mmCIF file of C-alpha atoms in Angstrom:
data_model
loop_
_atom_site.group_PDB
_atom_site.id
_atom_site.type_symbol
_atom_site.label_atom_id
_atom_site.label_comp_id
_atom_site.label_asym_id
_atom_site.label_seq_id
_atom_site.Cartn_x
_atom_site.Cartn_y
_atom_site.Cartn_z
ATOM 1 C CA UNK A 16 231.475 -19.105 -142.690
ATOM 2 C CA UNK A 17 234.825 -17.833 -143.946
ATOM 3 C CA UNK A 18 234.991 -14.091 -144.557
ATOM 4 C CA UNK A 19 237.305 -13.246 -147.421
ATOM 5 C CA UNK A 20 239.377 -10.103 -147.288
ATOM 6 C CA UNK A 21 239.143 -7.759 -150.285
ATOM 7 C CA UNK A 22 241.579 -8.623 -153.085
ATOM 8 C CA UNK A 23 244.276 -6.050 -153.613
ATOM 9 C CA UNK A 24 243.643 -4.085 -156.823
ATOM 10 C CA UNK A 25 244.721 -0.959 -158.744
ATOM 11 C CA UNK A 26 243.360 2.654 -159.238
ATOM 12 C CA UNK A 27 243.167 6.595 -159.464
ATOM 13 C CA UNK A 28 240.796 9.626 -159.460
ATOM 14 C CA UNK A 29 241.903 12.434 -161.784
ATOM 15 C CA UNK A 30 239.780 14.658 -164.014
ATOM 16 C CA UNK A 31 241.528 16.076 -167.071
ATOM 17 C CA UNK A 32 240.315 19.027 -169.174
ATOM 18 C CA UNK A 33 241.270 17.894 -172.695
ATOM 19 C CA UNK A 34 240.633 14.403 -174.090
ATOM 20 C CA UNK A 35 242.228 13.174 -177.295
ATOM 21 C CA UNK A 36 240.765 10.814 -179.873
ATOM 22 C CA UNK A 37 240.435 7.195 -178.760
ATOM 23 C CA UNK A 38 242.755 5.890 -181.487
ATOM 24 C CA UNK A 39 245.464 8.363 -180.482
ATOM 25 C CA UNK A 40 245.090 7.332 -176.839
ATOM 26 C CA UNK A 41 245.445 3.632 -177.631
ATOM 27 C CA UNK A 42 248.516 4.208 -179.799
ATOM 28 C CA UNK A 43 250.194 6.388 -177.190
ATOM 29 C CA UNK A 44 249.467 3.935 -174.353
ATOM 30 C CA UNK A 45 250.833 1.040 -176.421
ATOM 31 C CA UNK A 46 254.060 2.966 -177.113
ATOM 32 C CA UNK A 47 254.518 3.648 -173.398
ATOM 33 C CA UNK A 48 253.795 0.109 -172.196
ATOM 34 C CA UNK A 49 255.574 -1.952 -174.858
ATOM 35 C CA UNK A 50 259.162 -1.246 -173.673
ATOM 36 C CA UNK A 51 258.280 -2.250 -170.087
ATOM 37 C CA UNK A 52 259.258 -5.885 -169.492
ATOM 38 C CA UNK A 53 259.536 -5.728 -165.697
ATOM 39 C CA UNK A 54 258.065 -3.279 -163.179
ATOM 40 C CA UNK A 55 258.800 -3.142 -159.449
ATOM 41 C CA UNK A 56 257.264 -0.630 -157.025
ATOM 42 C CA UNK A 57 255.921 0.057 -153.555
ATOM 43 C CA UNK A 58 252.219 0.883 -153.418
ATOM 44 C CA UNK A 59 249.646 2.636 -151.245
ATOM 45 C CA UNK A 60 246.035 1.576 -151.846
ATOM 46 C CA UNK A 61 242.717 3.152 -150.857
ATOM 47 C CA UNK A 62 239.209 1.841 -151.493
ATOM 48 C CA UNK A 63 236.352 4.373 -151.488
ATOM 49 C CA UNK A 64 232.620 3.740 -151.746
ATOM 50 C CA UNK A 65 230.349 5.518 -154.220
ATOM 51 C CA UNK A 66 229.993 8.517 -151.897
ATOM 52 C CA UNK A 67 233.757 8.873 -151.398
ATOM 53 C CA UNK A 68 233.797 7.310 -147.925
ATOM 54 C CA UNK A 69 237.043 5.485 -147.205
ATOM 55 C CA UNK A 70 236.489 1.744 -146.754
ATOM 56 C CA UNK A 71 240.002 0.354 -146.636
ATOM 57 C CA UNK A 72 243.696 1.230 -146.816
ATOM 58 C CA UNK A 73 246.597 -1.091 -147.578
ATOM 59 C CA UNK A 74 250.269 -0.923 -148.525
ATOM 60 C CA UNK A 75 252.867 -3.280 -149.893
ATOM 61 C CA UNK A 76 255.092 -4.049 -152.875
ATOM 62 C CA UNK A 77 254.550 -5.442 -156.373
ATOM 63 C CA UNK A 78 256.690 -7.187 -159.006
ATOM 64 C CA UNK A 79 255.645 -7.657 -162.638
ATOM 65 C CA UNK A 80 257.303 -9.533 -165.487
ATOM 66 C CA UNK A 81 255.756 -10.017 -168.903
ATOM 67 C CA UNK A 82 254.096 -12.134 -170.031
ATOM 68 C CA UNK A 83 251.621 -12.910 -167.288
ATOM 69 C CA UNK A 84 253.846 -13.042 -164.209
ATOM 70 C CA UNK A 85 252.909 -10.926 -161.225
ATOM 71 C CA UNK A 86 253.446 -10.758 -157.461
ATOM 72 C CA UNK A 87 251.343 -8.458 -155.266
ATOM 73 C CA UNK A 88 252.269 -8.436 -151.562
ATOM 74 C CA UNK A 89 250.107 -6.601 -149.028
ATOM 75 C CA UNK A 90 252.066 -5.910 -145.827
ATOM 76 C CA UNK A 91 249.689 -3.679 -143.859
ATOM 77 C CA UNK A 92 247.231 -3.596 -142.196
ATOM 78 C CA UNK A 93 247.149 -7.363 -142.868
ATOM 79 C CA UNK A 94 249.237 -9.732 -144.955
ATOM 80 C CA UNK A 95 247.980 -11.056 -148.276
ATOM 81 C CA UNK A 96 249.675 -12.357 -151.396
ATOM 82 C CA UNK A 97 248.612 -12.677 -155.048
ATOM 83 C CA UNK A 98 251.041 -14.536 -157.344
ATOM 84 C CA UNK A 99 250.836 -15.405 -161.034
ATOM 85 C CA UNK A 100 253.399 -17.621 -162.790
ATOM 86 C CA UNK A 101 251.818 -17.030 -166.190
ATOM 87 C CA UNK A 102 249.597 -20.120 -165.966
ATOM 88 C CA UNK A 103 247.845 -19.900 -162.590
ATOM 89 C CA UNK A 104 246.920 -17.179 -160.118
ATOM 90 C CA UNK A 105 247.224 -17.917 -156.402
ATOM 91 C CA UNK A 106 245.631 -15.827 -153.650
ATOM 92 C CA UNK A 107 247.193 -16.668 -150.287
ATOM 93 C CA UNK A 108 245.825 -15.471 -146.948
ATOM 94 C CA UNK A 109 248.206 -16.415 -144.093
ATOM 95 C CA UNK A 110 245.666 -15.475 -141.395
ATOM 96 C CA UNK A 111 243.123 -17.939 -142.809
ATOM 97 C CA UNK A 112 245.877 -20.402 -143.819
ATOM 98 C CA UNK A 113 244.115 -20.619 -147.168
ATOM 99 C CA UNK A 114 245.330 -20.491 -150.784
ATOM 100 C CA UNK A 115 242.907 -20.141 -153.715
ATOM 101 C CA UNK A 116 244.174 -21.217 -157.139
ATOM 102 C CA UNK A 117 242.664 -20.139 -160.469
ATOM 103 C CA UNK A 118 243.705 -20.700 -164.069
ATOM 104 C CA UNK A 119 245.074 -17.587 -165.773
ATOM 105 C CA UNK A 120 242.275 -17.323 -168.333
ATOM 106 C CA UNK A 121 241.001 -14.248 -170.175
ATOM 107 C CA UNK A 122 238.619 -13.117 -167.453
ATOM 108 C CA UNK A 123 241.244 -13.371 -164.724
ATOM 109 C CA UNK A 124 243.697 -11.276 -166.762
ATOM 110 C CA UNK A 125 241.055 -8.548 -166.923
ATOM 111 C CA UNK A 126 241.333 -8.018 -163.178
ATOM 112 C CA UNK A 127 243.371 -4.871 -162.466
ATOM 113 C CA UNK A 128 246.095 -6.635 -160.444
ATOM 114 C CA UNK A 129 247.105 -8.745 -163.445
ATOM 115 C CA UNK A 130 246.172 -6.354 -166.231
ATOM 116 C CA UNK A 131 249.615 -4.811 -166.615
ATOM 117 C CA UNK A 132 251.423 -8.117 -167.009
ATOM 118 C CA UNK A 133 249.711 -8.785 -170.341
ATOM 119 C CA UNK A 134 250.574 -7.619 -173.846
ATOM 120 C CA UNK A 135 250.202 -3.905 -174.577
ATOM 121 C CA UNK A 136 248.555 -4.743 -177.902
ATOM 122 C CA UNK A 137 246.043 -7.063 -176.223
ATOM 123 C CA UNK A 138 245.289 -4.400 -173.632
ATOM 124 C CA UNK A 139 244.431 -1.720 -176.168
ATOM 125 C CA UNK A 140 242.490 -4.252 -178.276
ATOM 126 C CA UNK A 141 240.306 -5.180 -175.287
ATOM 127 C CA UNK A 142 239.563 -1.624 -174.112
ATOM 128 C CA UNK A 143 238.450 1.672 -175.581
ATOM 129 C CA UNK A 144 241.200 4.117 -174.638
ATOM 130 C CA UNK A 145 241.152 7.904 -174.390
ATOM 131 C CA UNK A 146 244.045 10.156 -173.361
ATOM 132 C CA UNK A 147 244.297 13.473 -171.532
ATOM 133 C CA UNK A 148 247.260 15.527 -170.363
ATOM 134 C CA UNK A 149 247.734 18.102 -167.621
ATOM 135 C CA UNK A 150 251.274 19.410 -167.292
ATOM 136 C CA UNK A 151 253.693 16.485 -167.106
ATOM 137 C CA UNK A 152 250.939 14.004 -166.191
ATOM 138 C CA UNK A 153 249.255 11.852 -168.843
ATOM 139 C CA UNK A 154 246.082 9.964 -167.919
ATOM 140 C CA UNK A 155 244.507 7.182 -169.974
ATOM 141 C CA UNK A 156 240.903 6.121 -169.424
ATOM 142 C CA UNK A 157 240.173 2.493 -170.355
ATOM 143 C CA UNK A 158 236.619 1.220 -170.827
ATOM 144 C CA UNK A 159 236.230 -2.557 -171.349
ATOM 145 C CA UNK A 160 234.686 -3.668 -174.630
ATOM 146 C CA UNK A 161 233.630 -6.965 -173.025
ATOM 147 C CA UNK A 162 230.938 -6.485 -170.326
ATOM 148 C CA UNK A 163 232.177 -9.607 -168.457
ATOM 149 C CA UNK A 164 234.826 -7.752 -166.466
ATOM 150 C CA UNK A 165 235.209 -6.842 -162.807
ATOM 151 C CA UNK A 166 235.285 -3.084 -163.365
ATOM 152 C CA UNK A 167 233.625 -0.476 -165.566
ATOM 153 C CA UNK A 168 236.514 1.942 -165.922
ATOM 154 C CA UNK A 169 240.257 2.001 -165.335
ATOM 155 C CA UNK A 170 242.406 5.126 -165.302
ATOM 156 C CA UNK A 171 246.190 4.898 -165.710
ATOM 157 C CA UNK A 172 248.257 7.972 -164.883
ATOM 158 C CA UNK A 173 251.898 8.422 -165.948
ATOM 159 C CA UNK A 174 254.613 10.891 -164.998
ATOM 160 C CA UNK A 175 257.723 10.945 -167.122
ATOM 161 C CA UNK A 176 256.343 7.892 -168.966
ATOM 162 C CA UNK A 177 256.306 5.884 -165.714
ATOM 163 C CA UNK A 178 253.064 4.594 -164.279
ATOM 164 C CA UNK A 179 252.493 6.181 -160.881
ATOM 165 C CA UNK A 180 248.730 6.032 -160.234
ATOM 166 C CA UNK A 181 245.768 3.786 -161.112
ATOM 167 C CA UNK A 182 242.046 3.966 -160.416
ATOM 168 C CA UNK A 183 239.476 1.224 -160.870
ATOM 169 C CA UNK A 184 235.733 1.910 -160.701
ATOM 170 C CA UNK A 185 233.200 -0.919 -160.451
ATOM 171 C CA UNK A 186 229.475 -1.000 -161.232
ATOM 172 C CA UNK A 187 228.544 0.219 -157.728
ATOM 173 C CA UNK A 188 230.731 3.315 -158.009
ATOM 174 C CA UNK A 189 233.344 1.905 -155.628
ATOM 175 C CA UNK A 190 236.829 3.177 -156.481
ATOM 176 C CA UNK A 191 240.121 1.455 -155.766
ATOM 177 C CA UNK A 192 243.077 3.837 -155.961
ATOM 178 C CA UNK A 193 246.742 2.816 -156.050
ATOM 179 C CA UNK A 194 249.735 5.150 -155.889
ATOM 180 C CA UNK A 195 253.151 3.714 -156.787
ATOM 181 C CA UNK A 196 256.486 4.820 -155.342
ATOM 182 C CA UNK A 197 260.145 3.777 -155.707
ATOM 183 C CA UNK A 198 259.359 2.606 -159.246
ATOM 184 C CA UNK A 199 261.960 0.506 -161.101
ATOM 185 C CA UNK A 200 261.435 -0.526 -164.718
ATOM 186 C CA UNK A 201 263.225 -3.273 -166.655
ATOM 187 C CA UNK A 202 265.316 -4.458 -163.722
ATOM 188 C CA UNK A 203 266.172 -8.143 -163.234
ATOM 189 C CA UNK A 204 263.481 -10.006 -161.261
ATOM 190 C CA UNK A 205 264.235 -13.616 -160.190
ATOM 191 C CA UNK A 206 261.833 -16.256 -161.548
ATOM 192 C CA UNK A 207 261.368 -17.520 -157.990
ATOM 193 C CA UNK A 208 259.509 -14.294 -157.201
ATOM 194 C CA UNK A 209 256.563 -15.599 -159.270
ATOM 195 C CA UNK A 210 256.388 -19.058 -157.714
ATOM 196 C CA UNK A 211 254.619 -19.929 -154.474
ATOM 197 C CA UNK A 212 254.575 -23.106 -152.407
ATOM 198 C CA UNK A 213 251.812 -23.019 -149.756
ATOM 199 C CA UNK A 214 253.167 -23.647 -146.249
ATOM 200 C CA UNK A 215 252.382 -27.014 -144.684
ATOM 201 C CA UNK A 216 248.831 -27.086 -143.287
ATOM 202 C CA UNK A 217 247.480 -24.549 -145.813
ATOM 203 C CA UNK A 218 243.966 -25.272 -147.131
ATOM 204 C CA UNK A 219 244.366 -25.172 -150.939
ATOM 205 C CA UNK A 220 241.188 -24.482 -152.939
ATOM 206 C CA UNK A 221 241.235 -24.945 -156.713
ATOM 207 C CA UNK A 222 238.524 -22.985 -158.505
ATOM 208 C CA UNK A 223 237.468 -24.375 -161.888
ATOM 209 C CA UNK A 224 236.963 -21.846 -164.710
#
C-alpha cells in the first residue's frame, strides 16, 4: 500500500485582543489582497496536533500568480511539488515517482495552498471574515460558509500589508502553520513556473471530481 506524504498547506496561531465587525474585516482584507497579482516567498511550515505536539516540519518556496496559478515546492526534509496552471492541480512526489492530477474545481480552490491564487472578492464571499490588530500586525480570521471544506478556520496575518503568516485548523484541532520570508509582491513570474511535465516513468493518476 502506498503511503502518501502530507500535502503542504498554510497557517498561523495568534490570539488578538480586539476583533472588528465581520463586514469591516472582509472589506479590509479585500483591499489588501486585490492589488497583489503575483507573490513569491520562502516558507517554513509546522504541523501540530490538537495538543500542540509537533508532527512535521518542512521548508521550501512558493510562487503565486492570479488567477489560479500556484507553485508550492517543498525542499526539506523531503521533496514534493504542487502546481496549478489555473485548470488543473498536480501533486508530484519524486520519491514515489507519482503525480496526482485533479481539476481545479471549487472544492480544490478551498484548500489553503491554492486559496490565495483566487479572487479577493470570491474569497471574502466564501468566508466569514473578522479582523484584529496588535501593533503593526493585522490578523484576519476566516471561517468557511460552506461546510464542505478541508479546514474549519484560517488565520491570515499581515505586517506592513504583506502576508507573512498563515494558520489552518482542521476538524481534529490539527494546526498547520506557515511563516513566509523574503516576500516579493507583483514581480514578474514566468508562465513556465506553473507548468509541469512528469518525468519519464512517473505513474500519473487522474482523480475525477
